[in-house]
Short mmCIF file of N, CA and C in Angstrom, two decimals:
data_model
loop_
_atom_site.label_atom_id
_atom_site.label_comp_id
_atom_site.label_asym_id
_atom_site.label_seq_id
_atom_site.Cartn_x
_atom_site.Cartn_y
_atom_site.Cartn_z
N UNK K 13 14.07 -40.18 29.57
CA UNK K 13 14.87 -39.35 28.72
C UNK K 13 14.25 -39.23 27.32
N UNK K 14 13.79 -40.06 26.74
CA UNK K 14 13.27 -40.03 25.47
C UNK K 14 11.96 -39.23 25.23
N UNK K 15 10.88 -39.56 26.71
CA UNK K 15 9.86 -38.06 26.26
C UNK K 15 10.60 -36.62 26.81
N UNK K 16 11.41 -36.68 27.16
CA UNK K 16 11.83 -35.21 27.34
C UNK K 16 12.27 -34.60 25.89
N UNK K 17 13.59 -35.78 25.64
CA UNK K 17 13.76 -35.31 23.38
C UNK K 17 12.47 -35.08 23.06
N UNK K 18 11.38 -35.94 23.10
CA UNK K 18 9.98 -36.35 22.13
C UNK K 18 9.30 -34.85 22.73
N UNK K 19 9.37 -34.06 23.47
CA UNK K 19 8.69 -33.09 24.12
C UNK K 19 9.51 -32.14 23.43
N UNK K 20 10.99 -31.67 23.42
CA UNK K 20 11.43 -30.79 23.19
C UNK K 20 11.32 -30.65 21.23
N UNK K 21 11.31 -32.19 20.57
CA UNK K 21 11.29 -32.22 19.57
C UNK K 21 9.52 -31.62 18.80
N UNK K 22 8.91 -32.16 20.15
CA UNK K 22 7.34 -31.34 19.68
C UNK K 22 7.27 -30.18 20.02
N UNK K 23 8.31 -29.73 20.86
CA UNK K 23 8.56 -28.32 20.65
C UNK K 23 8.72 -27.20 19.61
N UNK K 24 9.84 -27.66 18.92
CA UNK K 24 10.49 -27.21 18.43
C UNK K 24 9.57 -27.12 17.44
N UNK K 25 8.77 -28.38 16.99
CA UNK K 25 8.29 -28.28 15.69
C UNK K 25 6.73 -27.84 15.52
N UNK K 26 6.34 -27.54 16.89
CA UNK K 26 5.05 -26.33 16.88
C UNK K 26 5.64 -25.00 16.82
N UNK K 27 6.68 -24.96 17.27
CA UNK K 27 7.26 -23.34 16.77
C UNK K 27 8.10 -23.28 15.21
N UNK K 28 8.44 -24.35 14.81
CA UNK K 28 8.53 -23.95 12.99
C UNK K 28 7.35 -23.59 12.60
N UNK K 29 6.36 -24.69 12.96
CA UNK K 29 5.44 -24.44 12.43
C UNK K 29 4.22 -23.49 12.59
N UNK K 30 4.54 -22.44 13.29
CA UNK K 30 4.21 -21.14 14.04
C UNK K 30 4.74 -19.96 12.94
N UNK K 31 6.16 -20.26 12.97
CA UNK K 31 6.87 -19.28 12.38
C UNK K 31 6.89 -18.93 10.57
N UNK K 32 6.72 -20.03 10.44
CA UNK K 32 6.27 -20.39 8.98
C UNK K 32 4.67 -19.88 8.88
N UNK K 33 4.11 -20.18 9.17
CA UNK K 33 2.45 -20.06 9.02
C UNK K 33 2.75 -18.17 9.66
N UNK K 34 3.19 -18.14 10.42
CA UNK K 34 2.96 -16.26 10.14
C UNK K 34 4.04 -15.80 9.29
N UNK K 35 4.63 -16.40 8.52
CA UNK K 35 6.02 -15.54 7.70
C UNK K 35 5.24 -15.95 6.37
N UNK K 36 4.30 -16.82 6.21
CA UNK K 36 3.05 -16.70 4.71
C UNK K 36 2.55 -15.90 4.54
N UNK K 37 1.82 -15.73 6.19
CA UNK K 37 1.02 -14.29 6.21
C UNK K 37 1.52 -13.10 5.83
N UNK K 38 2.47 -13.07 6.71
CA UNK K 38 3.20 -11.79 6.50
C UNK K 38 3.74 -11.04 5.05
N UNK K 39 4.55 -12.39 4.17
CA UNK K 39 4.69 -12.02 3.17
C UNK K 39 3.73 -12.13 1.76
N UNK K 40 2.38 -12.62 2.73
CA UNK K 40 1.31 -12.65 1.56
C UNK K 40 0.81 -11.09 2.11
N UNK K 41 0.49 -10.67 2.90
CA UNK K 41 0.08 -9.46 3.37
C UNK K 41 0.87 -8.21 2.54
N UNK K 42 2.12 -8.87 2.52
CA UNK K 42 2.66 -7.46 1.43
C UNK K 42 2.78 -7.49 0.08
N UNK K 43 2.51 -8.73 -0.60
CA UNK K 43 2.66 -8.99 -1.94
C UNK K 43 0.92 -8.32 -2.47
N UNK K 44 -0.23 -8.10 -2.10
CA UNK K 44 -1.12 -7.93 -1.65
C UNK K 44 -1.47 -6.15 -1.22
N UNK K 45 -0.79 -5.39 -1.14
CA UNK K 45 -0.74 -4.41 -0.59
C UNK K 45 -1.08 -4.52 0.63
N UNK K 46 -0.55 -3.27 1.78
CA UNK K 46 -0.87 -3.13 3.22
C UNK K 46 -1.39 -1.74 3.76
N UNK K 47 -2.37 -1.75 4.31
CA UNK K 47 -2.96 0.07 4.54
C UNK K 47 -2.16 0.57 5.63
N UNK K 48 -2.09 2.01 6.04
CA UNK K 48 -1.83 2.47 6.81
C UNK K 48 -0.19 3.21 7.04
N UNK K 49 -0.03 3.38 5.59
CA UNK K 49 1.23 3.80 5.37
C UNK K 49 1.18 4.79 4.35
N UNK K 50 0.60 5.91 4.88
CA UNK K 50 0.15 7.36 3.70
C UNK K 50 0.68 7.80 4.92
N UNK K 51 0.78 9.39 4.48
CA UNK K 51 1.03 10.77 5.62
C UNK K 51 -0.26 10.89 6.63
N UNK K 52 -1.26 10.48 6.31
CA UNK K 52 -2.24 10.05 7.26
C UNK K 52 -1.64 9.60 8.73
N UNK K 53 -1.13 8.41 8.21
CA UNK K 53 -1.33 7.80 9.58
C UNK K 53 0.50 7.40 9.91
N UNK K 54 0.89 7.76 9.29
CA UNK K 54 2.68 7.32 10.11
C UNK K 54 3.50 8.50 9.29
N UNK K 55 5.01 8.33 9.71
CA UNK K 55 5.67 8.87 8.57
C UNK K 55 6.70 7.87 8.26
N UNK K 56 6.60 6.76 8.86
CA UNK K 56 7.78 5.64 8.74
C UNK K 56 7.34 5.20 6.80
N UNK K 57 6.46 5.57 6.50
CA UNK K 57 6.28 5.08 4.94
C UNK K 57 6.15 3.37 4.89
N UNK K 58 6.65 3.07 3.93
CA UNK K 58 6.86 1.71 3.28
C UNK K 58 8.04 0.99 4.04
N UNK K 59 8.34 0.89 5.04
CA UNK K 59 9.43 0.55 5.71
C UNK K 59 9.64 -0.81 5.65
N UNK K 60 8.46 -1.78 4.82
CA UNK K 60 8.81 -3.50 4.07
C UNK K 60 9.58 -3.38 2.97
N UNK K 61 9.99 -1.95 2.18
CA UNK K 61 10.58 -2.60 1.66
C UNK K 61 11.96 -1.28 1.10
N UNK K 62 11.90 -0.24 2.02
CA UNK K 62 13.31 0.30 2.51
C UNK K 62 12.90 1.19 3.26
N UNK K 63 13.90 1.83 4.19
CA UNK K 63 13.58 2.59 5.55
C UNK K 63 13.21 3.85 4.77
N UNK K 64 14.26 4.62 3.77
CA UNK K 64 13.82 5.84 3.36
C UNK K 64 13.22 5.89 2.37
N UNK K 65 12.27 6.89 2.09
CA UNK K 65 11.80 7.33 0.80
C UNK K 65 12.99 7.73 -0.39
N UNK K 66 12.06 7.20 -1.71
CA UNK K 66 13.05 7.56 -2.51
C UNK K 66 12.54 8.46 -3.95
N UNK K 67 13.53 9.63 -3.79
CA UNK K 67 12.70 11.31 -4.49
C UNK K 67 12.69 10.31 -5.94
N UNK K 68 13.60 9.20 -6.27
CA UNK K 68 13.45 8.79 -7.76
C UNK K 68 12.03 8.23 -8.03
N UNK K 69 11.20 7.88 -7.25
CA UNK K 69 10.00 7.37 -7.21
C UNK K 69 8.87 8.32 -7.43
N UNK K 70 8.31 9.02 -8.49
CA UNK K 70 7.30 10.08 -8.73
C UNK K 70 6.21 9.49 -8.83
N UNK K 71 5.51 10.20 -7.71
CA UNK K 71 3.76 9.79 -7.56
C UNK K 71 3.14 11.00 -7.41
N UNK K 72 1.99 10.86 -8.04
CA UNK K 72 1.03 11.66 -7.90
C UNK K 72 -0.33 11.79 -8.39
N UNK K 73 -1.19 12.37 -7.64
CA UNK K 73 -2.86 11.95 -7.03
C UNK K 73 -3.29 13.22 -8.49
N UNK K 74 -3.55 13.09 -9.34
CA UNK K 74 -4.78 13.84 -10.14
C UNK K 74 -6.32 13.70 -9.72
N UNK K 75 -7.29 14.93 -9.89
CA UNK K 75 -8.42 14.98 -9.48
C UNK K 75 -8.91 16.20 -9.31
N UNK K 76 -10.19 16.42 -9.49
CA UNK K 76 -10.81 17.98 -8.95
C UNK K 76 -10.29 17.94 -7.89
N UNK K 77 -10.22 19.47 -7.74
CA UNK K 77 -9.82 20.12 -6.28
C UNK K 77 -11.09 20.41 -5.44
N UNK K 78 -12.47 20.42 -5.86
CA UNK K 78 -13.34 20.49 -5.34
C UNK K 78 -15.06 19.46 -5.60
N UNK K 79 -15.21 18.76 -4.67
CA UNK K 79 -16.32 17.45 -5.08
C UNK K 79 -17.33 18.18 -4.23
N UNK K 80 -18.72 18.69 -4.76
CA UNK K 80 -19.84 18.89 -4.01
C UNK K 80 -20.22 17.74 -2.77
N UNK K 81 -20.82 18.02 -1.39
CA UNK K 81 -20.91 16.92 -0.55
C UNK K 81 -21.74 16.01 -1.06
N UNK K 82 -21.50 14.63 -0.70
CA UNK K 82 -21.70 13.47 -0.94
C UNK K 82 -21.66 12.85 -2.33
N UNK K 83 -21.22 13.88 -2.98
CA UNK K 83 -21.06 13.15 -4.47
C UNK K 83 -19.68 12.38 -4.63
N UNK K 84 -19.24 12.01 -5.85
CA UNK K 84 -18.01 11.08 -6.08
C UNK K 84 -17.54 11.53 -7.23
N UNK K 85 -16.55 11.67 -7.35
CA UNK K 85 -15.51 11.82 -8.19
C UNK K 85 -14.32 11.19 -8.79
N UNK K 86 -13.81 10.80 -9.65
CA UNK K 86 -12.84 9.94 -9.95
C UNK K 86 -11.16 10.62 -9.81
N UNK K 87 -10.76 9.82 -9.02
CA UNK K 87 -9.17 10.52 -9.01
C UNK K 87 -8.18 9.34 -9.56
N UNK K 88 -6.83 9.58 -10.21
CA UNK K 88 -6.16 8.61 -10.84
C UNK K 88 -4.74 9.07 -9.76
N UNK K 89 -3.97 7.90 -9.49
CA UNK K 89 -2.43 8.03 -9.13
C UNK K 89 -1.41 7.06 -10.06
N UNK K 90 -0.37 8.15 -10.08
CA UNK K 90 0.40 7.65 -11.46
C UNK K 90 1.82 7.41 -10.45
N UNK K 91 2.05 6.56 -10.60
CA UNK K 91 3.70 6.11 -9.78
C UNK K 91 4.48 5.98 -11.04
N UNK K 92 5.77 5.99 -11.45
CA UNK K 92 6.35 6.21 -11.97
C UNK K 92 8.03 6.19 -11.33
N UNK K 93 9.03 4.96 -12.16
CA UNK K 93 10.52 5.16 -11.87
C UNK K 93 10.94 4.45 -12.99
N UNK K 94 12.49 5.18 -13.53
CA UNK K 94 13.13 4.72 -14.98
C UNK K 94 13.14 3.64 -14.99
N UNK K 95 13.83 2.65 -13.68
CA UNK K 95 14.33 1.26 -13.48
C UNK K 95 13.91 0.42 -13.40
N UNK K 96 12.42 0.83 -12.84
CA UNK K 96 11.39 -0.07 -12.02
C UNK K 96 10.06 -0.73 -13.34
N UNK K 97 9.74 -2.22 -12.85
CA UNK K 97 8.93 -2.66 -13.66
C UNK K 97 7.75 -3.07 -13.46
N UNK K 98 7.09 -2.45 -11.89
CA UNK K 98 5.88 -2.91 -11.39
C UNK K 98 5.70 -1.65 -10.00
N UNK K 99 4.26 -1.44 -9.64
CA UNK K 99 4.01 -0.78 -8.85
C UNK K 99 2.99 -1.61 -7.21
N UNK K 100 3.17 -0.73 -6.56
CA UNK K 100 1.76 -1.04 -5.16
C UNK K 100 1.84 0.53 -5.13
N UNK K 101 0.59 0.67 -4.30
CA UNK K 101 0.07 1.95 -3.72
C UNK K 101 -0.87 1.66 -2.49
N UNK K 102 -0.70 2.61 -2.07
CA UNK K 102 -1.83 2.94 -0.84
C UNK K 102 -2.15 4.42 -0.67
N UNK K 103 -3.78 4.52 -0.89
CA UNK K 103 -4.14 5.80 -0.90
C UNK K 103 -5.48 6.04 0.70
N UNK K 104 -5.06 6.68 1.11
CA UNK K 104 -6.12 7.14 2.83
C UNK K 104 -6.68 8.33 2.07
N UNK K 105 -8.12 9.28 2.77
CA UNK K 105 -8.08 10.14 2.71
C UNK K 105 -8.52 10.23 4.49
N UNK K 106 -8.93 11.26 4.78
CA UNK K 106 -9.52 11.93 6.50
C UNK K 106 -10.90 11.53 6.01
N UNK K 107 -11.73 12.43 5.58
CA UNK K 107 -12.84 12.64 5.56
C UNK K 107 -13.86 11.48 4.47
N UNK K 108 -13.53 11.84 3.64
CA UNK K 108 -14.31 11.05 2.40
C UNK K 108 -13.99 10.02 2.63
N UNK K 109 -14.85 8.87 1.91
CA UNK K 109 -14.97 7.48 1.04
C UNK K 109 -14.35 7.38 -0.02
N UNK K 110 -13.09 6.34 -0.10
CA UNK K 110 -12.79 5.85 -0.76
C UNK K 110 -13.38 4.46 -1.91
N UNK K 111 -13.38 4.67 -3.11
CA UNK K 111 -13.96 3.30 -3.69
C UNK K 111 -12.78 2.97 -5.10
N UNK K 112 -13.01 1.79 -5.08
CA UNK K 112 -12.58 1.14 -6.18
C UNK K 112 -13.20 0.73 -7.54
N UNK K 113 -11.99 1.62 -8.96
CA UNK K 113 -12.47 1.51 -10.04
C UNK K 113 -11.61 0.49 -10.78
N UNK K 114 -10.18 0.69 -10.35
CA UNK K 114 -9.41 -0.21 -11.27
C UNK K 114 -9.58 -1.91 -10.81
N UNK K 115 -9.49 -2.68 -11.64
CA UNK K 115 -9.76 -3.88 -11.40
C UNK K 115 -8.07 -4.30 -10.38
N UNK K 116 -7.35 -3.74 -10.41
CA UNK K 116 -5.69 -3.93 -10.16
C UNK K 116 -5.55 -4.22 -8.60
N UNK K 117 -6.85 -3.01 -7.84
CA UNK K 117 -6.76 -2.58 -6.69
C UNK K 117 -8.20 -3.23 -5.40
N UNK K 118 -7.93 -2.79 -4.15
CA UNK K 118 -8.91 -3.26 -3.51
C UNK K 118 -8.89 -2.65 -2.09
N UNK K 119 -10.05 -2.36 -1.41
CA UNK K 119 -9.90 -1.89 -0.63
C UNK K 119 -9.78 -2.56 0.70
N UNK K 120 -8.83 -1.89 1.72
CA UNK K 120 -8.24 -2.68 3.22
C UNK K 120 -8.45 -1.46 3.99
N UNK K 121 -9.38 -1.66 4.89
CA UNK K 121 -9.36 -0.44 6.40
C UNK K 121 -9.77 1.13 5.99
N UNK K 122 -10.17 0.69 4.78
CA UNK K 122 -11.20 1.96 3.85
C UNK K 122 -9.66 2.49 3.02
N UNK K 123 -9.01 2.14 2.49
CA UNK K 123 -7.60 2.59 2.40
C UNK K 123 -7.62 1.76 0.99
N UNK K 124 -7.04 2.77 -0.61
CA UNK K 124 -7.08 1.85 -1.22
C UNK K 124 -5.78 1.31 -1.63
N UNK K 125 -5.36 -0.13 -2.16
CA UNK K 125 -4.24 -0.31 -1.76
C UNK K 125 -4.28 -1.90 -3.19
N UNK K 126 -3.01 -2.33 -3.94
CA UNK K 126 -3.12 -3.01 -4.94
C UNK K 126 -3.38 -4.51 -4.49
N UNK K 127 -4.17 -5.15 -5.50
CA UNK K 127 -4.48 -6.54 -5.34
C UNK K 127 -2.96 -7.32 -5.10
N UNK K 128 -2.32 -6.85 -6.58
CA UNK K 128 -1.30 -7.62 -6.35
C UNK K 128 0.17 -6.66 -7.24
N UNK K 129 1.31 -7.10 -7.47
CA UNK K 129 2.22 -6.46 -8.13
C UNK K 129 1.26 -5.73 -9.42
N UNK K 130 1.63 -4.53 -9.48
CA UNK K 130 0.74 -3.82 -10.77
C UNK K 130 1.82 -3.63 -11.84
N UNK K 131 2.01 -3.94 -13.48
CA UNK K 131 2.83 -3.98 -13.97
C UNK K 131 2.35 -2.35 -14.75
N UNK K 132 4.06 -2.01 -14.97
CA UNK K 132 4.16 -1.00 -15.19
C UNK K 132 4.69 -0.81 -16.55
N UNK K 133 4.28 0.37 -17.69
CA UNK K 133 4.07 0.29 -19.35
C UNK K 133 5.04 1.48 -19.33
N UNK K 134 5.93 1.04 -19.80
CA UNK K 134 7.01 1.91 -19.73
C UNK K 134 7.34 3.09 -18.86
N UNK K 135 7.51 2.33 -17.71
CA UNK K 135 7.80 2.16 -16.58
C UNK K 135 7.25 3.60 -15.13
N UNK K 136 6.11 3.10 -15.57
CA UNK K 136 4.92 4.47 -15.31
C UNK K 136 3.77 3.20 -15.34
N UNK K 137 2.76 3.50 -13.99
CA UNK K 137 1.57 2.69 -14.11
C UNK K 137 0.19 4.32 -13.62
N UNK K 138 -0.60 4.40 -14.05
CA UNK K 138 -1.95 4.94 -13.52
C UNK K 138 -3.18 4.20 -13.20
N UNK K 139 -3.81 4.51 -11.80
CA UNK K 139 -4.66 3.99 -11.44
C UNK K 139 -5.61 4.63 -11.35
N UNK K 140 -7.27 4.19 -11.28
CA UNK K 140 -8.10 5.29 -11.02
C UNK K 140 -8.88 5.03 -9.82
N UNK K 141 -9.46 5.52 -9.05
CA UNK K 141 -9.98 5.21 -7.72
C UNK K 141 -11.05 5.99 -7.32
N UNK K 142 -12.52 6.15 -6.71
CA UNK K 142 -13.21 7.23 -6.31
C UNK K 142 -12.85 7.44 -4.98
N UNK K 143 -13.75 8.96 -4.99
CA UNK K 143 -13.43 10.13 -3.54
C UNK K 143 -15.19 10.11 -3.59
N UNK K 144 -15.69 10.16 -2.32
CA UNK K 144 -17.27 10.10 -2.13
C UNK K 144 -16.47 11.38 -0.89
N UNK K 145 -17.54 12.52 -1.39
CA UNK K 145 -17.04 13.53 -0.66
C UNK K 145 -17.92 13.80 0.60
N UNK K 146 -17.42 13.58 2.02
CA UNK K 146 -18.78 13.70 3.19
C UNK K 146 -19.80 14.44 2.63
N UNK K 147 -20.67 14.59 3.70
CA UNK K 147 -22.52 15.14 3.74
C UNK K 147 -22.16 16.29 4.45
N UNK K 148 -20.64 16.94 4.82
CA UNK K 148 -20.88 18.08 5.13
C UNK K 148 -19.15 19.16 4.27
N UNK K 149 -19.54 19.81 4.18
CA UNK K 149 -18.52 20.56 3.98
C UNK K 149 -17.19 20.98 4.96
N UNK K 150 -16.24 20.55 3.92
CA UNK K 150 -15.07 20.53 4.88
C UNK K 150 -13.92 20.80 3.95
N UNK K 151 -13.00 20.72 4.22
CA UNK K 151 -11.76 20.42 3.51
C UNK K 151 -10.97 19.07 3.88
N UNK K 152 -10.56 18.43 3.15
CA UNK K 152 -10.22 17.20 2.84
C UNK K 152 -8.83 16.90 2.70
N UNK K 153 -8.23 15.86 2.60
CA UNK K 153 -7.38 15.64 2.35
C UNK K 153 -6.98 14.03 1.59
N UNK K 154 -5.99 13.96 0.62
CA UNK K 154 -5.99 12.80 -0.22
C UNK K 154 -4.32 12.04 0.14
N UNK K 155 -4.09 11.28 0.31
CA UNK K 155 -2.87 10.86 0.62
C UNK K 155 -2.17 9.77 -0.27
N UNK K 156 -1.00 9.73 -0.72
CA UNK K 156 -0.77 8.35 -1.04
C UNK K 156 0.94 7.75 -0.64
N UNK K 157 0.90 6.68 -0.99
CA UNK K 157 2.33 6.12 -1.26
C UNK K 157 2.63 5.34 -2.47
N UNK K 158 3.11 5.57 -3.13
CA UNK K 158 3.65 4.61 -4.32
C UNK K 158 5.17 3.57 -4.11
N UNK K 159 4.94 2.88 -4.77
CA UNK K 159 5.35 1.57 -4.68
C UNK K 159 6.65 1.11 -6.04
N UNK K 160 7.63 1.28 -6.28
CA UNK K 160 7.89 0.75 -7.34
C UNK K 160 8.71 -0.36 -7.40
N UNK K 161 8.50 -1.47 -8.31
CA UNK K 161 9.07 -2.68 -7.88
C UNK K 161 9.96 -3.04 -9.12
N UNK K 162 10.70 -4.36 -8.77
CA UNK K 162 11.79 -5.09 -10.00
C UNK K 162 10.50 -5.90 -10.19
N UNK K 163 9.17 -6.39 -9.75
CA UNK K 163 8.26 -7.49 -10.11
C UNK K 163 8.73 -8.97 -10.14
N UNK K 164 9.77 -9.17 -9.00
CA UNK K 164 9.91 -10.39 -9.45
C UNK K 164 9.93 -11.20 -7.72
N UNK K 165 8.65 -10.34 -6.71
CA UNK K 165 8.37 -10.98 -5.85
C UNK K 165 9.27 -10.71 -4.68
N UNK K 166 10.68 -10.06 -4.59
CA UNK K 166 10.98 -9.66 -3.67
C UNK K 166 11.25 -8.25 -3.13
N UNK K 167 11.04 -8.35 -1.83
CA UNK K 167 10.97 -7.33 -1.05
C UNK K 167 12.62 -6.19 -1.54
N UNK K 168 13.61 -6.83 -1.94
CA UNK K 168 15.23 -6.52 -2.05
C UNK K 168 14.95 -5.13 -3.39
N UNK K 169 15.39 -4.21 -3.24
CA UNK K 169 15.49 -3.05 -4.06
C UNK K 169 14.06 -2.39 -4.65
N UNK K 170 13.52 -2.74 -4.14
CA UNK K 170 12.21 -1.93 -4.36
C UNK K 170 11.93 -0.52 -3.40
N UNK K 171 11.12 0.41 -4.33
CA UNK K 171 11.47 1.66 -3.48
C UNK K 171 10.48 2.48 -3.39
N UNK K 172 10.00 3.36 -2.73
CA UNK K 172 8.87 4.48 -2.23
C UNK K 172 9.03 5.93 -2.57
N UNK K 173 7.97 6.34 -2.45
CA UNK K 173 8.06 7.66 -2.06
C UNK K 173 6.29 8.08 -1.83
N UNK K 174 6.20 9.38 -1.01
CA UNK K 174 4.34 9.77 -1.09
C UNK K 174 4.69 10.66 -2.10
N UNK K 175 3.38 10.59 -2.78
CA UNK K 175 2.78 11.59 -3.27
C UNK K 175 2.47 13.10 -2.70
N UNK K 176 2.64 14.20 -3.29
CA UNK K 176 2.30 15.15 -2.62
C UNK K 176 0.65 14.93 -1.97
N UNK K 177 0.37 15.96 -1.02
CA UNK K 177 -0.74 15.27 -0.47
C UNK K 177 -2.01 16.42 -1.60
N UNK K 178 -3.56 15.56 -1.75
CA UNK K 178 -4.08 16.58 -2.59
C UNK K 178 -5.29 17.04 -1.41
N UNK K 179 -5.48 18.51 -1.65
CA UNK K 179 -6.41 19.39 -1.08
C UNK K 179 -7.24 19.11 -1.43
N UNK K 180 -9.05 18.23 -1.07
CA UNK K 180 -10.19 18.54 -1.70
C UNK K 180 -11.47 19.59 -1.24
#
């Protein structure tokens, strides 16, 4: 009877300790930014940290509308909410290369996306980021999501919205 407790008790406590070690991950993965949540690739958005988008959340992608092939260009996204005191983003495009200018940000799955909570200066943050435009001519597309946060680490009232998408 006692290795059956001693079995169920080493049970139990390889699965805390399972559940814990991926709930670090998990919530280090989003404190961190996460790719794959632009109009690109879902429409579920930011769904870590509310199901709907929210229109109070203004983002948007500045940049030429047109980059000769293979050159680079600098584009900035400005998130912006009255309430809010910190930002994340995630920017995809289709075609082009994405690169990183702001020290704030970093790139995941070619997708650029924030190191960590980005604090916001009266209550508006801008980032700047490059577009490396393919080796062939095309039309493009720029995507984002903005992020706006209370900055104080939890997931609870923080809110989204995309950016309109930009034509390159």
């Amino acid at each position: 009877m006692k290795k059956i407790i001693l079995s169920q008790t080493s049970f139990i406590g390889a699965a805390a300790f399972i559940i814990v070690l991926f709930s670090s991950i998990f919530i280090y993965a989003f404190s961190t930014g996460i790719d794959g949540r632009t109009l690109k690739s879902t429409a579920i958005g930011c769904s870590c940290h509310a199901s709907a988008l929210d229109p109070g959340v203004i983002v948007f992608i500045s940049g030429p509308d047109t980059v000769i092939t293979g050159q680079t260009a600098t584009y900035t996204i400005e998130v912006s909410e009255s309430s809010k005191s910190g930002a994340g983003i995630d920017v995809s495009t289709r075609n082009g290369v994405l690169g990183v200018i702001d020290a704030q940000t970093h790139l995941s799955n070619g997708e650029v996306v924030q190191s960590s909570n980005i604090p916001m200066t009266n209550h508006a943050v801008i980032i700047q980021f490059s577009y490396t435009a393919p080796g062939f001519a095309t039309t493009d597309t720029i995507w984002a999501t903005g992020l706006a946060t209370n900055s104080n680490g939890s997931l609870n009232n923080d809110i989204w919205n995309w950016a309109p998408s930009k034509r390159v």
